[in-house]
Coordinates of N, CA and C in Angstrom, one line a residue:
M1 N -15.6 -14.5 7.9 CA -15.7 -15.1 6.3 C -15.2 -14.3 5.1
V2 N -13.4 -14.7 4.6 CA -12.7 -13.9 3.3 C -13.1 -13.9 2.7
Q3 N -13.1 -12.8 2.4 CA -14.3 -12.5 0.6 C -12.4 -12.2 0.0
T4 N -13.1 -13.7 -1.2 CA -11.9 -13.6 -2.2 C -12.5 -12.7 -3.2
S5 N -11.4 -12.4 -4.1 CA -10.7 -11.2 -5.5 C -12.9 -11.4 -6.5
S6 N -13.1 -12.8 -6.4 CA -14.0 -12.5 -7.1 C -15.1 -11.8 -6.1
D7 N -15.6 -11.6 -5.1 CA -16.7 -11.0 -4.9 C -16.7 -9.6 -4.7
Y8 N -15.2 -9.0 -5.0 CA -15.4 -8.1 -5.9 C -15.7 -7.4 -7.3
Q9 N -17.1 -6.4 -7.6 CA -16.4 -5.9 -8.5 C -16.2 -4.8 -8.1
P10 N -14.9 -4.1 -9.8 CA -14.8 -2.9 -9.1 C -15.4 -1.6 -10.2
V11 N -15.5 -1.1 -9.2 CA -17.1 0.0 -9.5 C -16.5 1.2 -11.5
P12 N -16.8 1.3 -11.9 CA -16.7 1.5 -13.7 C -15.9 3.0 -12.7
K13 N -14.9 3.2 -14.6 CA -14.5 4.1 -14.6 C -15.0 6.0 -13.9
S14 N -16.0 6.0 -14.9 CA -17.1 7.0 -14.3 C -16.7 7.4 -13.1
K15 N -16.7 6.6 -12.1 CA -17.1 6.3 -11.0 C -15.7 6.5 -10.8
R16 N -14.8 6.4 -11.0 CA -13.0 6.3 -10.2 C -12.6 7.6 -11.2
F17 N -13.2 8.7 -12.3 CA -13.1 9.1 -12.8 C -13.6 10.7 -11.6
A18 N -14.5 10.2 -11.4 CA -15.0 11.5 -10.4 C -14.8 11.0 -8.6
N19 N -14.0 10.2 -8.3 CA -12.6 10.4 -7.5 C -12.3 11.1 -7.6
Y20 N -11.3 10.7 -8.7 CA -10.2 11.5 -9.2 C -10.8 13.4 -9.2
L21 N -11.4 13.4 -9.9 CA -11.4 15.3 -9.7 C -11.4 15.7 -8.7
I22 N -12.3 14.9 -7.7 CA -12.0 15.5 -6.7 C -11.0 15.6 -5.4
D23 N -10.6 13.9 -5.3 CA -9.7 14.1 -4.8 C -8.0 15.1 -5.0
I24 N -8.4 15.5 -6.2 CA -7.4 16.8 -6.6 C -8.1 17.6 -6.9
L25 N -9.1 18.0 -6.4 CA -9.3 19.7 -6.7 C -9.4 19.7 -5.3
L26 N -9.6 18.2 -4.2 CA -8.9 18.4 -3.2 C -7.4 18.7 -2.2
Y27 N -7.1 18.5 -2.8 CA -5.2 18.3 -3.0 C -4.6 19.7 -3.2
F28 N -5.4 20.6 -4.2 CA -4.7 21.7 -4.6 C -5.4 22.4 -3.5
V29 N -6.9 22.6 -3.0 CA -7.1 23.0 -1.9 C -5.6 23.1 -0.8
V30 N -5.5 21.7 0.1 CA -4.7 21.9 0.2 C -3.2 22.4 1.0
M31 N -2.6 21.6 -1.6 CA -1.8 22.4 -1.3 C -1.6 24.2 -1.4
L32 N -3.5 25.3 -1.3 CA -2.6 26.8 -2.0 C -2.3 27.1 -0.2
V33 N -3.1 26.3 0.1 CA -2.9 26.1 2.3 C -1.6 25.8 2.7
V34 N -0.4 25.0 1.2 CA 0.6 24.5 2.6 C 1.2 25.6 1.7
G35 N 0.9 25.5 0.8 CA 2.2 27.2 -0.4 C 1.9 28.3 0.7
F36 N 0.8 28.6 1.1 CA 0.6 30.0 1.6 C 1.5 30.4 2.8
V37 N 1.4 29.3 4.1 CA 2.1 29.1 4.9 C 3.5 28.7 4.7
M38 N 3.7 28.3 4.2 CA 5.9 28.2 3.5 C 5.3 30.1 2.7
G39 N 5.3 30.1 2.1 CA 5.1 31.3 1.0 C 5.4 32.7 2.0
I40 N 5.0 32.6 3.9 CA 4.7 33.4 4.8 C 6.0 33.0 5.6
F41 N 6.5 31.7 6.0 CA 7.3 31.8 6.2 C 8.6 31.8 5.5
F42 N 8.9 31.7 4.9 CA 10.5 32.5 3.5 C 10.1 33.7 3.8
A43 N 9.1 34.4 3.1 CA 8.9 35.7 3.1 C 9.8 36.5 4.8
I44 N 9.1 35.3 5.5 CA 9.6 36.1 6.5 C 11.7 36.5 7.3
I45 N 11.5 34.6 6.6 CA 13.3 34.1 6.7 C 13.9 34.9 5.9
G46 N 13.4 34.6 4.8 CA 14.5 35.9 3.8 C 14.3 37.5 3.7
N47 N 13.6 38.1 4.9 CA 13.4 39.4 5.2 C 14.7 39.3 5.6
I48 N 14.8 38.6 6.7 CA 15.8 38.6 7.9 C 17.0 38.6 7.2
G49 N 17.1 37.5 6.5 CA 18.5 37.3 5.7 C 19.1 36.1 6.1
F50 N 18.4 35.3 6.9 CA 18.6 33.9 7.3 C 19.2 33.0 6.8
I51 N 18.0 32.7 5.2 CA 19.0 31.6 4.0 C 18.1 32.7 2.8
D52 N 19.6 32.1 2.3 CA 19.2 31.7 0.4 C 17.4 31.5 0.2
T53 N 16.7 32.5 -0.8 CA 15.5 31.5 -0.7 C 15.2 31.2 -2.1
S54 N 16.8 31.0 -3.4 CA 16.4 31.0 -4.1 C 16.5 29.5 -4.7
G55 N 15.8 28.3 -3.9 CA 16.0 27.1 -4.6 C 14.5 27.0 -4.2
F56 N 14.0 28.1 -4.2 CA 12.1 27.1 -3.0 C 11.5 26.2 -4.1
E57 N 11.3 26.8 -5.5 CA 11.1 26.0 -6.0 C 11.4 24.5 -6.1
L58 N 12.1 24.0 -6.1 CA 12.3 22.9 -5.6 C 12.3 21.9 -4.8
L59 N 11.6 22.8 -3.8 CA 12.0 22.4 -2.5 C 10.3 22.3 -2.1
A60 N 9.5 23.7 -2.9 CA 8.0 23.8 -3.2 C 7.8 21.9 -3.9
N61 N 8.3 22.4 -5.4 CA 7.7 20.2 -5.9 C 7.8 19.4 -4.9
F62 N 9.9 19.5 -4.1 CA 9.3 18.1 -3.7 C 8.4 18.3 -2.8
L63 N 8.2 19.4 -1.7 CA 6.9 19.4 -0.6 C 5.1 19.1 -1.7
S64 N 4.6 19.0 -2.7 CA 4.0 18.6 -4.0 C 4.2 17.6 -3.8
F65 N 4.7 16.4 -4.2 CA 5.2 14.8 -3.9 C 4.4 14.7 -2.4
I66 N 5.5 15.8 -1.4 CA 5.4 14.6 -0.6 C 3.7 14.7 0.2
V67 N 3.6 15.7 0.1 CA 1.5 15.8 0.0 C 1.0 15.7 -0.3
L68 N 1.1 14.8 -1.9 CA -0.3 13.9 -2.9 C -0.3 12.6 -1.7
F69 N 1.6 12.5 -1.6 CA 2.0 11.2 -1.4 C 1.2 10.9 0.2
L70 N 1.0 11.4 1.5 CA 0.1 11.7 2.4 C -0.7 12.1 2.2
Y71 N -1.4 12.7 1.6 CA -2.6 12.5 1.8 C -3.4 11.2 1.0
Y72 N -3.1 10.3 -0.2 CA -3.7 9.4 -0.7 C -3.1 8.5 0.3
F73 N -2.1 8.0 1.0 CA -1.3 7.1 2.4 C -2.4 7.0 3.1
L74 N -2.9 8.5 4.1 CA -3.2 8.2 5.1 C -4.7 7.9 5.0
F75 N -5.3 8.7 4.0 CA -6.3 8.7 4.4 C -6.8 7.7 3.8
E76 N -6.1 6.5 2.7 CA -6.9 5.3 2.8 C -6.1 4.2 4.2
L77 N -5.0 4.6 4.5 CA -4.3 3.8 5.4 C -5.2 3.8 6.7
F78 N -6.7 4.9 7.2 CA -7.6 5.2 8.1 C -8.3 4.8 7.9
F79 N -9.3 5.3 6.5 CA -10.4 5.3 5.9 C -11.3 3.9 5.2
Q80 N -9.5 3.7 4.1 CA -9.9 3.0 2.8 C -10.8 3.8 2.7
A81 N -10.8 5.0 2.2 CA -11.2 5.3 1.0 C -10.6 7.1 1.3
T82 N -10.7 7.7 0.5 CA -10.3 8.7 -0.1 C -11.7 9.9 0.6
P83 N -11.5 11.4 0.3 CA -12.5 12.1 0.6 C -13.7 11.9 -0.7
G84 N -13.1 11.8 -1.8 CA -13.4 10.6 -3.5 C -14.2 10.0 -3.1
K85 N -13.4 8.8 -2.5 CA -14.3 7.4 -2.3 C -15.2 7.5 -2.4
F86 N -15.3 9.1 -0.2 CA -17.0 8.6 0.7 C -17.5 10.0 -0.1
I87 N -17.3 10.4 -1.2 CA -18.4 11.0 -1.7 C -19.3 10.1 -3.3
T88 N -18.0 9.9 -3.1 CA -18.9 8.0 -3.9 C -19.4 7.1 -3.7
N89 N -19.2 6.7 -2.6 CA -18.8 5.3 -1.7 C -19.0 4.4 -2.4
T90 N -16.9 4.8 -2.4 CA -16.3 3.1 -2.4 C -15.4 3.3 -1.6
R91 N -14.8 2.4 -1.9 CA -13.3 2.1 -0.6 C -12.5 0.8 -1.9
V92 N -11.6 1.5 -0.8 CA -10.3 0.6 -1.6 C -9.1 -1.2 -0.6
K93 N -9.7 -1.8 -2.1 CA -10.2 -3.5 -1.3 C -8.4 -3.4 -1.8
A94 N -7.8 -5.0 -1.1 CA -7.1 -6.1 -1.9 C -7.6 -6.8 -2.7
R95 N -7.1 -7.5 -3.5 CA -8.1 -8.5 -4.5 C -8.0 -9.3 -4.2
S96 N -6.9 -10.4 -3.1 CA -6.5 -11.6 -2.7 C -7.9 -11.3 -1.4
G97 N -8.8 -10.3 -1.0 CA -9.6 -10.5 0.0 C -8.9 -9.9 1.6
V98 N -7.7 -10.1 1.8 CA -6.9 -9.6 3.0 C -6.9 -8.2 3.4
E99 N -6.5 -8.5 4.7 CA -6.8 -6.9 5.2 C -5.8 -6.1 4.5
L100 N -6.4 -4.9 4.1 CA -5.0 -3.6 3.6 C -4.6 -3.3 4.7
D101 N -3.1 -3.6 3.9 CA -1.4 -3.1 5.4 C -0.8 -1.5 4.5
A102 N -0.9 -1.2 5.5 CA 0.1 -0.3 5.2 C 0.9 0.0 3.9
Q103 N 2.3 -1.1 4.1 CA 3.2 -1.7 3.0 C 1.8 -1.3 1.3
R104 N 1.4 -2.3 1.3 CA 0.1 -1.5 0.5 C 0.4 -0.8 -0.1
I105 N -0.9 -0.2 0.8 CA -1.4 1.9 0.1 C -0.3 2.4 0.5
A106 N 0.7 2.2 1.1 CA 2.5 2.8 1.0 C 2.9 2.7 -0.8
L107 N 2.6 1.3 -0.7 CA 3.2 1.2 -2.6 C 1.8 2.0 -3.6
R108 N 0.1 1.6 -3.1 CA -0.3 2.7 -4.5 C -0.2 4.1 -3.9
S109 N 0.3 4.4 -2.4 CA 0.6 6.0 -3.2 C 1.4 6.8 -3.9
I110 N 2.0 6.2 -3.7 CA 4.0 6.2 -4.3 C 4.0 6.1 -5.5
I111 N 2.9 4.9 -6.5 CA 2.8 4.3 -7.5 C 1.9 5.1 -8.0
R112 N 1.7 6.3 -7.5 CA 1.1 7.1 -8.1 C 2.0 8.7 -8.4
L113 N 2.6 8.6 -8.4 CA 4.4 10.2 -8.5 C 3.9 9.4 -9.4
V114 N 4.1 8.5 -9.7 CA 4.9 8.2 -11.9 C 4.4 9.3 -12.6
P115 N 5.4 9.7 -13.2 CA 4.6 10.6 -14.4 C 3.8 9.7 -15.4
F116 N 2.6 10.3 -15.3 CA 1.3 9.5 -16.7 C 0.8 9.2 -15.8
E117 N 0.8 8.6 -14.0 CA -0.3 7.7 -13.5 C -1.4 7.8 -14.0
P118 N -2.3 8.5 -13.8 CA -3.7 8.7 -14.2 C -4.0 8.7 -15.7
F119 N -2.7 8.6 -16.6 CA -3.9 8.7 -17.7 C -3.7 6.6 -18.1
S120 N -3.1 6.0 -17.2 CA -2.8 4.4 -17.2 C -4.1 4.1 -17.4
F121 N -5.1 4.5 -16.2 CA -6.5 4.3 -16.6 C -8.0 3.6 -18.0
L122 N -6.8 5.3 -19.9 CA -7.2 5.0 -20.3 C -7.3 3.8 -21.4
F123 N -6.3 3.0 -20.9 CA -5.1 2.0 -21.6 C -5.9 0.4 -20.8
G124 N -6.6 0.7 -19.9 CA -6.9 -0.8 -19.0 C -7.1 -0.3 -17.9
E125 N -6.5 -1.1 -16.6 CA -6.3 -0.9 -15.0 C -5.1 -0.1 -15.0
G126 N -6.2 0.7 -13.8 CA -5.3 1.7 -13.3 C -3.4 0.8 -12.6
W127 N -2.2 1.6 -12.7 CA -1.2 1.6 -12.5 C -1.4 1.2 -10.9
H128 N -1.3 2.2 -10.2 CA -1.5 2.1 -8.9 C -3.2 1.2 -8.0
D129 N -3.5 0.6 -8.7 CA -4.5 -0.6 -8.8 C -3.6 -1.7 -9.4
K130 N -3.7 -2.0 -9.9 CA -2.5 -3.5 -10.9 C -1.2 -3.8 -10.1
W131 N -0.6 -2.6 -10.0 CA 1.0 -3.0 -9.6 C 0.9 -3.0 -8.2
S132 N 0.0 -2.8 -6.7 CA -0.5 -2.9 -5.6 C -1.7 -4.7 -5.2
K133 N -2.1 -4.6 -6.8 CA -3.1 -5.7 -6.5 C -4.6 -5.4 -5.2
T134 N -4.9 -4.0 -5.1 CA -5.7 -3.6 -5.5 C -7.2 -3.2 -6.3
V135 N -8.8 -3.1 -5.6 CA -9.3 -3.2 -6.0 C -10.2 -2.4 -5.3
V136 N -10.5 -0.9 -6.0 CA -11.9 0.3 -6.1 C -13.2 -0.6 -6.0
V137 N -14.1 -1.1 -4.9 CA -15.2 -1.0 -5.1 C -16.1 -0.5 -4.5
E138 N -17.6 -0.9 -4.6 CA -18.8 -0.1 -4.4 C -18.5 -0.5 -2.6
N139 N -18.8 0.7 -1.8 CA -19.1 0.2 0.0 C -20.0 0.0 0.7
A140 N -20.0 -1.1 0.8 CA -21.4 -2.5 1.2 C -21.9 -2.3 2.7
S141 N -21.7 -0.4 3.5 CA -22.5 -0.7 4.7 C -23.9 0.3 4.3

């Protein structure tokens, strides 16, 4: 039996905020590790003189977007939940009741890169839910 959107009750904003705090903290930990590895790499290459490392800041900013996208995309693609959602016992679902596919999850993950997107929850539904037609619900296990 396919569930319809009326079967899904969105979790409260307090749980969504907890998800966000947990996930953003873990993202920063991942970025610290990635930054450390990249710093060592560029220090070695810069000292050898192979490349000019003056554009490192631009590369670091681009890399942070890629890591953020991959963090959300891979977790939601394989588990329909991020570590924050695992901890709060929630998961993401398509509003229509169809199985989440990679395209919808990619759209949801890309929308998270829109400036000020986290603040969209202050004024109603978050953009990454609204524009990708998804909802975060309690895990029914």
